[in-house]
Amino acid sequence: MDYQKAKENEFINKCSKLLEAYKSRIFGLKESEEVTKYSNEFYKGLKEIANYYYPNEEIPFRYRYLIQDLFLFEKFLQQNYLFSFPSHDFSKVLDKPVSLKNAEAILNYLVDQTRNFLFDEVSFDRTIFPYETYDLQSKCKKATDFLAECASQIGIESRRIILFPCFKKYSGVMSGSIHAFSLVTINEKTYLVDCTYSQFCTTYRCNLNRIGVPLFAGAAPGAFMQYDAFYQEVAQTLLERGWIEYNEEIMKAYLDGFFLSYRNGLFYERTNDFSFTVQYTASDYRNFIYGRDDLLEHEKKEELGFQLKPLANPNFIIKHK
């Protein structure tokens, strides 16, 4: 066996043992503080191993299978949230609005219908676990399709917006990270509806120490919404009622969270910028989403999405300042 192959096998074996130990320690834990503690140790360990075996080199392809195993494992973790996610009342279903003039009643009806649909999608039996304990990852497209059908039935216009990684369908920086939300127009006013936003606010996905782990999804959008009062309000409103009035300021805040989630550890290591602020406007984001501009023309591609190379310093700490 040649040196490179032996090194790769040793690297994969060490990462696999670390992952198995991590799984056994945190599976079934309900306290978010304990999950965060062990997760931090695990992420630090992966960064150190990657830096030791492949300093300034791309990680071997086989490592991707280990990360995929980690992604699947995360879906079974107990859900805890960075923001308050109140339990939705499923004891009764809201009636179809009588009047199309009351926007709040219409939006609450659409969200109620969609959440009932999602509950049936993710649970085998509603009586076993409450709605907020389920992970809604990968359910966004179904949710927006269902909401559009409900809206159409009552004569309301709904438009689905797809967020591709870096706002580009073929960005080449991430895979399987598509998100969808709805823009609903009522009486010439537009509202942003996102019934699966909770997936981006779970405690473990919002852990900043995830940033810098090679080929691993960094901190989720919710992580970056906590450092500004207005951004917190946007995130909290979407978690509580599933919709918020659309305007330029709200759209920027909502999309800033997603953009910041695309930046990997190489950006922070190069810039030492921990402000978690974004120069792009709502208009810029529309240009990216509709293909009138390309985010990759403004950012370094290697600093976005899955990080192909280890951090130069595995002990580098990414923390808001």
Tab-separated table of C-alpha atoms in Angstrom:
chain	number	residue	atom	x	y	z
A	1	MET	CA	0.000	0.000	0.000
A	2	ASP	CA	1.451	3.383	-0.967
A	3	TYR	CA	1.955	6.212	1.487
A	4	GLN	CA	-0.991	8.335	0.309
A	5	LYS	CA	-3.436	5.455	0.591
A	6	ALA	CA	-2.159	4.484	4.026
A	7	LYS	CA	-2.439	8.114	5.175
A	8	GLU	CA	-5.993	8.326	3.851
A	9	ASN	CA	-7.029	5.104	5.614
A	10	GLU	CA	-5.524	6.295	8.888
A	11	PHE	CA	-7.260	9.667	8.537
A	12	ILE	CA	-10.662	8.115	7.784
A	13	ASN	CA	-10.336	5.620	10.646
A	14	LYS	CA	-9.545	8.349	13.164
A	15	CYS	CA	-12.452	10.498	11.964
A	16	SER	CA	-14.810	7.489	12.059
A	17	LYS	CA	-13.835	6.605	15.637
A	18	LEU	CA	-14.357	10.220	16.672
A	19	LEU	CA	-17.799	10.255	15.038
A	20	GLU	CA	-18.891	7.006	16.674
A	21	ALA	CA	-17.798	8.275	20.091
A	22	TYR	CA	-19.698	11.523	19.459
A	23	LYS	CA	-22.869	9.673	18.494
A	24	SER	CA	-22.821	7.518	21.601
A	25	ARG	CA	-22.299	10.540	23.856
A	26	ILE	CA	-25.064	12.823	22.654
A	27	PHE	CA	-27.824	10.637	21.218
A	28	GLY	CA	-30.881	11.052	23.420
A	29	LEU	CA	-29.566	14.093	25.297
A	30	LYS	CA	-32.283	16.683	25.884
A	31	GLU	CA	-30.265	19.517	27.393
A	32	SER	CA	-28.959	21.798	24.658
A	33	GLU	CA	-25.978	22.815	26.825
A	34	GLU	CA	-24.756	19.210	26.954
A	35	VAL	CA	-25.241	18.728	23.221
A	36	THR	CA	-23.308	21.946	22.546
A	37	LYS	CA	-20.475	20.919	24.867
A	38	TYR	CA	-19.899	17.548	23.215
A	39	SER	CA	-20.479	18.965	19.735
A	40	ASN	CA	-17.774	21.575	20.312
A	41	GLU	CA	-15.316	18.856	21.321
A	42	PHE	CA	-16.228	16.816	18.252
A	43	TYR	CA	-15.924	19.710	15.786
A	44	LYS	CA	-12.580	20.706	17.296
A	45	GLY	CA	-11.369	17.124	16.963
A	46	LEU	CA	-12.328	16.919	13.284
A	47	LYS	CA	-10.563	20.217	12.554
A	48	GLU	CA	-7.401	19.032	14.292
A	49	ILE	CA	-7.327	15.670	12.506
A	50	ALA	CA	-7.950	17.291	9.114
A	51	ASN	CA	-5.199	19.858	9.684
A	52	TYR	CA	-2.731	17.182	10.854
A	53	TYR	CA	-3.184	14.880	7.848
A	54	TYR	CA	-4.011	17.361	5.077
A	55	PRO	CA	-2.582	20.804	5.863
A	56	ASN	CA	-3.476	23.120	2.979
A	57	GLU	CA	-4.700	20.139	0.929
A	58	GLU	CA	-8.128	19.066	-0.217
A	59	ILE	CA	-9.733	16.378	1.934
A	60	PRO	CA	-10.026	12.944	0.232
A	61	PHE	CA	-13.353	12.019	-1.325
A	62	ARG	CA	-14.068	9.138	1.104
A	63	TYR	CA	-14.419	11.648	3.931
A	64	ARG	CA	-17.676	12.816	2.299
A	65	TYR	CA	-19.373	9.552	3.241
A	66	LEU	CA	-18.487	10.112	6.879
A	67	ILE	CA	-19.935	13.640	6.747
A	68	GLN	CA	-23.089	12.287	5.092
A	69	ASP	CA	-23.410	9.860	8.007
A	70	LEU	CA	-23.143	12.846	10.347
A	71	PHE	CA	-25.882	14.727	8.444
A	72	LEU	CA	-28.259	11.771	8.759
A	73	PHE	CA	-27.490	11.334	12.445
A	74	GLU	CA	-28.320	14.977	13.151
A	75	LYS	CA	-31.877	14.516	11.893
A	76	PHE	CA	-32.587	12.197	14.836
A	77	LEU	CA	-31.324	14.527	17.534
A	78	GLN	CA	-33.724	16.058	20.038
A	79	GLN	CA	-34.718	19.486	18.692
A	80	ASN	CA	-33.857	22.513	20.793
A	81	TYR	CA	-34.130	26.034	19.420
A	82	LEU	CA	-32.045	29.178	19.542
A	83	PHE	CA	-35.248	31.249	19.624
A	84	SER	CA	-38.584	30.490	21.242
A	85	PHE	CA	-40.608	28.106	19.071
A	86	PRO	CA	-44.035	27.914	20.750
A	87	SER	CA	-46.065	24.758	20.285
A	88	HIS	CA	-48.692	25.155	17.607
A	89	ASP	CA	-52.266	24.425	18.700
A	90	PHE	CA	-53.482	21.496	16.595
A	91	SER	CA	-56.594	20.915	18.696
A	92	LYS	CA	-58.661	22.723	16.100
A	93	VAL	CA	-58.172	23.667	12.468
A	94	LEU	CA	-58.822	27.263	11.498
A	95	ASP	CA	-61.844	27.748	9.273
A	96	LYS	CA	-61.447	29.036	5.739
A	97	PRO	CA	-61.616	32.873	5.823
A	98	VAL	CA	-65.022	34.269	4.907
A	99	SER	CA	-63.601	37.579	3.699
A	100	LEU	CA	-60.522	38.092	1.528
A	101	LYS	CA	-60.006	41.550	3.032
A	102	ASN	CA	-58.544	40.335	6.327
A	103	ALA	CA	-54.913	39.552	5.450
A	104	GLU	CA	-54.007	38.319	8.935
A	105	ALA	CA	-56.870	35.800	8.974
A	106	ILE	CA	-55.925	34.540	5.514
A	107	LEU	CA	-52.238	34.137	6.374
A	108	ASN	CA	-53.015	32.418	9.678
A	109	TYR	CA	-55.313	30.028	7.812
A	110	LEU	CA	-52.672	29.222	5.185
A	111	VAL	CA	-50.011	28.619	7.832
A	112	ASP	CA	-52.390	26.517	9.945
A	113	GLN	CA	-53.253	24.340	6.953
A	114	THR	CA	-49.588	23.967	6.007
A	115	ARG	CA	-48.458	23.109	9.521
A	116	ASN	CA	-51.127	20.434	9.745
A	117	PHE	CA	-49.876	19.052	6.441
A	118	LEU	CA	-46.267	19.104	7.695
A	119	PHE	CA	-47.191	17.398	10.968
A	120	ASP	CA	-48.652	14.491	9.033
A	121	GLU	CA	-45.586	14.459	6.777
A	122	VAL	CA	-43.007	14.115	9.553
A	123	SER	CA	-44.853	12.119	12.232
A	124	PHE	CA	-46.158	8.573	12.318
A	125	ASP	CA	-48.610	9.475	15.062
A	126	ARG	CA	-49.285	12.998	16.274
A	127	THR	CA	-49.807	11.803	19.833
A	128	ILE	CA	-46.254	10.490	20.289
A	129	PHE	CA	-44.123	13.627	19.946
A	130	PRO	CA	-45.130	17.300	19.676
A	131	TYR	CA	-44.736	19.126	16.370
A	132	GLU	CA	-41.767	21.255	17.422
A	133	THR	CA	-39.596	18.189	18.143
A	134	TYR	CA	-39.518	17.219	14.467
A	135	ASP	CA	-36.880	18.339	11.992
A	136	LEU	CA	-38.472	20.049	8.977
A	137	GLN	CA	-35.336	19.880	6.857
A	138	SER	CA	-36.080	18.977	3.192
A	139	LYS	CA	-39.809	19.692	3.637
A	140	CYS	CA	-39.782	23.267	2.324
A	141	LYS	CA	-40.690	22.552	-1.311
A	142	LYS	CA	-43.612	20.343	-0.295
A	143	ALA	CA	-44.741	23.002	2.165
A	144	THR	CA	-44.689	25.784	-0.440
A	145	ASP	CA	-46.494	23.592	-2.979
A	146	PHE	CA	-49.196	22.787	-0.445
A	147	LEU	CA	-49.534	26.423	0.612
A	148	ALA	CA	-49.845	27.507	-3.034
A	149	GLU	CA	-52.680	25.023	-3.550
A	150	CYS	CA	-54.512	26.262	-0.438
A	151	ALA	CA	-54.038	29.877	-1.524
A	152	SER	CA	-55.309	29.133	-5.029
A	153	GLN	CA	-58.454	27.519	-3.638
A	154	ILE	CA	-59.435	30.773	-1.932
A	155	GLY	CA	-58.338	33.035	-4.776
A	156	ILE	CA	-55.061	34.275	-3.290
A	157	GLU	CA	-51.846	34.743	-5.271
A	158	SER	CA	-48.814	32.818	-3.976
A	159	ARG	CA	-45.367	32.607	-5.532
A	160	ARG	CA	-42.631	30.170	-4.531
A	161	ILE	CA	-39.056	31.467	-4.342
A	162	ILE	CA	-36.202	28.980	-4.510
A	163	LEU	CA	-32.949	29.782	-2.704
A	164	PHE	CA	-30.067	27.876	-4.229
A	165	PRO	CA	-26.681	27.874	-2.467
A	166	CYS	CA	-25.122	31.301	-3.054
A	167	PHE	CA	-28.379	32.206	-4.870
A	168	LYS	CA	-27.250	30.331	-7.962
A	169	LYS	CA	-28.588	27.029	-9.279
A	170	TYR	CA	-25.202	25.653	-10.274
A	171	SER	CA	-22.839	27.445	-7.921
A	172	GLY	CA	-20.627	24.405	-7.380
A	173	VAL	CA	-20.107	25.204	-3.700
A	174	MET	CA	-22.761	23.072	-1.997
A	175	SER	CA	-25.219	20.310	-2.816
A	176	GLY	CA	-28.649	19.524	-1.415
A	177	SER	CA	-28.974	22.875	0.320
A	178	ILE	CA	-31.949	24.311	-1.542
A	179	HIS	CA	-34.595	26.202	0.428
A	180	ALA	CA	-38.015	27.452	-0.637
A	181	PHE	CA	-40.338	30.083	0.808
A	182	SER	CA	-43.504	31.813	-0.406
A	183	LEU	CA	-44.472	35.368	-1.250
A	184	VAL	CA	-48.226	35.802	-0.792
A	185	THR	CA	-50.010	38.873	-2.132
A	186	ILE	CA	-53.231	40.042	-0.461
A	187	ASN	CA	-54.927	43.336	-1.262
A	188	GLU	CA	-51.830	44.526	-3.126
A	189	LYS	CA	-49.550	43.885	-0.129
A	190	THR	CA	-46.965	41.115	-0.083
A	191	TYR	CA	-46.065	38.797	2.798
A	192	LEU	CA	-43.145	36.409	3.261
A	193	VAL	CA	-44.307	32.974	4.430
A	194	ASP	CA	-41.853	30.319	5.630
A	195	CYS	CA	-43.415	27.423	7.514
A	196	THR	CA	-40.169	25.409	7.733
A	197	TYR	CA	-37.868	28.149	9.039
A	198	SER	CA	-37.467	26.273	12.331
A	199	GLN	CA	-34.965	23.917	10.677
A	200	PHE	CA	-32.501	26.839	10.578
A	201	CYS	CA	-32.845	27.698	14.253
A	202	THR	CA	-32.018	24.428	16.014
A	203	THR	CA	-29.340	24.782	18.670
A	204	TYR	CA	-26.919	22.296	17.138
A	205	ARG	CA	-27.224	23.674	13.587
A	206	CYS	CA	-26.647	27.203	14.901
A	207	ASN	CA	-23.398	26.279	16.641
A	208	LEU	CA	-20.678	28.602	15.284
A	209	ASN	CA	-18.035	25.958	15.969
A	210	ARG	CA	-19.367	24.003	12.996
A	211	ILE	CA	-17.748	26.640	10.791
A	212	GLY	CA	-14.355	25.433	9.635
A	213	VAL	CA	-15.074	21.694	9.688
A	214	PRO	CA	-14.107	20.499	6.168
A	215	LEU	CA	-17.012	19.547	3.875
A	216	PHE	CA	-19.527	20.117	6.654
A	217	ALA	CA	-22.469	22.514	6.641
A	218	GLY	CA	-21.577	25.594	8.661
A	219	ALA	CA	-23.820	27.400	11.099
A	220	ALA	CA	-27.447	27.700	9.936
A	221	PRO	CA	-29.074	31.078	9.077
A	222	GLY	CA	-30.657	31.375	12.515
A	223	ALA	CA	-27.213	31.581	14.120
A	224	PHE	CA	-26.615	34.966	12.489
A	225	MET	CA	-30.045	36.383	13.320
A	226	GLN	CA	-29.329	36.552	17.068
A	227	TYR	CA	-26.871	39.458	17.090
A	228	ASP	CA	-29.250	42.227	16.030
A	229	ALA	CA	-32.586	43.076	17.678
A	230	PHE	CA	-34.398	43.584	14.373
A	231	TYR	CA	-33.030	40.356	12.895
A	232	GLN	CA	-34.095	38.518	16.053
A	233	GLU	CA	-37.598	39.902	15.624
A	234	VAL	CA	-37.761	38.669	12.019
A	235	ALA	CA	-36.634	35.167	12.999
A	236	GLN	CA	-38.918	35.021	16.037
A	237	THR	CA	-41.945	36.176	14.025
A	238	LEU	CA	-41.400	33.475	11.393
A	239	LEU	CA	-41.074	30.813	14.077
A	240	GLU	CA	-44.178	31.936	15.942
A	241	ARG	CA	-46.680	32.674	13.204
A	242	GLY	CA	-44.955	31.523	9.993
A	243	TRP	CA	-45.358	34.802	8.107
A	244	ILE	CA	-44.196	38.395	8.154
A	245	GLU	CA	-44.981	41.464	6.081
A	246	TYR	CA	-42.611	41.824	3.143
A	247	ASN	CA	-40.508	44.952	2.754
A	248	GLU	CA	-36.921	45.739	1.745
A	249	GLU	CA	-35.576	45.776	5.305
A	250	ILE	CA	-37.185	42.454	6.249
A	251	MET	CA	-36.119	40.801	3.007
A	252	LYS	CA	-32.502	41.858	3.556
A	253	ALA	CA	-32.506	40.579	7.140
A	254	TYR	CA	-34.033	37.252	6.096
A	255	LEU	CA	-31.573	36.728	3.232
A	256	ASP	CA	-28.543	38.021	5.153
A	257	GLY	CA	-28.948	35.005	7.430
A	258	PHE	CA	-28.745	32.653	4.467
A	259	PHE	CA	-25.794	34.448	2.884
A	260	LEU	CA	-23.826	34.365	6.142
A	261	SER	CA	-24.557	30.651	6.450
A	262	TYR	CA	-22.773	30.125	3.112
A	263	ARG	CA	-19.477	31.631	4.312
A	264	ASN	CA	-17.042	29.001	5.517
A	265	GLY	CA	-14.101	29.180	7.919
A	266	LEU	CA	-11.602	30.234	5.262
A	267	PHE	CA	-13.350	33.613	4.978
A	268	TYR	CA	-13.065	34.291	8.703
A	269	GLU	CA	-9.488	33.046	8.875
A	270	ARG	CA	-8.493	35.383	6.029
A	271	THR	CA	-10.435	38.490	7.061
A	272	ASN	CA	-10.708	38.164	10.846
A	273	ASP	CA	-14.113	39.843	10.358
A	274	PHE	CA	-16.566	38.609	12.973
A	275	SER	CA	-19.127	41.381	12.628
A	276	PHE	CA	-21.575	39.081	10.795
A	277	THR	CA	-22.727	42.015	8.702
A	278	VAL	CA	-23.467	42.005	4.976
A	279	GLN	CA	-23.057	44.783	2.427
A	280	TYR	CA	-25.692	43.438	0.032
A	281	THR	CA	-29.132	45.062	-0.209
A	282	ALA	CA	-32.523	43.479	-0.872
A	283	SER	CA	-32.150	44.702	-4.464
A	284	ASP	CA	-28.761	42.962	-4.740
A	285	TYR	CA	-30.313	39.724	-3.505
A	286	ARG	CA	-33.085	39.951	-6.091
A	287	ASN	CA	-30.449	40.368	-8.775
A	288	PHE	CA	-28.648	37.259	-7.503
A	289	ILE	CA	-31.834	35.191	-7.223
A	290	TYR	CA	-33.096	36.103	-10.699
A	291	GLY	CA	-29.713	35.768	-12.398
A	292	ARG	CA	-29.141	39.440	-13.143
A	293	ASP	CA	-25.920	39.318	-11.106
A	294	ASP	CA	-23.645	36.567	-9.784
A	295	LEU	CA	-22.623	36.445	-6.112
A	296	LEU	CA	-19.456	34.567	-7.089
A	297	GLU	CA	-18.319	37.703	-8.919
A	298	HIS	CA	-18.215	39.475	-5.550
A	299	GLU	CA	-16.960	36.722	-3.213
A	300	LYS	CA	-14.103	34.201	-3.204
A	301	LYS	CA	-15.577	30.860	-4.262
A	302	GLU	CA	-13.310	28.829	-1.961
A	303	GLU	CA	-14.693	30.781	1.012
A	304	LEU	CA	-18.299	29.823	0.286
A	305	GLY	CA	-20.159	26.592	0.891
A	306	PHE	CA	-18.447	23.347	1.785
A	307	GLN	CA	-14.867	24.043	2.850
A	308	LEU	CA	-12.562	21.828	0.805
A	309	LYS	CA	-9.347	22.490	2.752
A	310	PRO	CA	-8.726	22.486	6.530
A	311	LEU	CA	-8.157	25.667	8.462
A	312	ALA	CA	-4.504	26.640	8.775
A	313	ASN	CA	-5.100	26.905	12.526
A	314	PRO	CA	-7.550	24.232	13.774
A	315	ASN	CA	-7.900	26.136	17.065
A	316	PHE	CA	-9.101	29.281	15.287
A	317	ILE	CA	-12.271	30.483	17.050
A	318	ILE	CA	-15.137	32.096	15.160
A	319	LYS	CA	-17.102	34.267	17.530
A	320	HIS	CA	-19.230	37.374	17.084
A	321	LYS	CA	-17.459	40.601	18.023
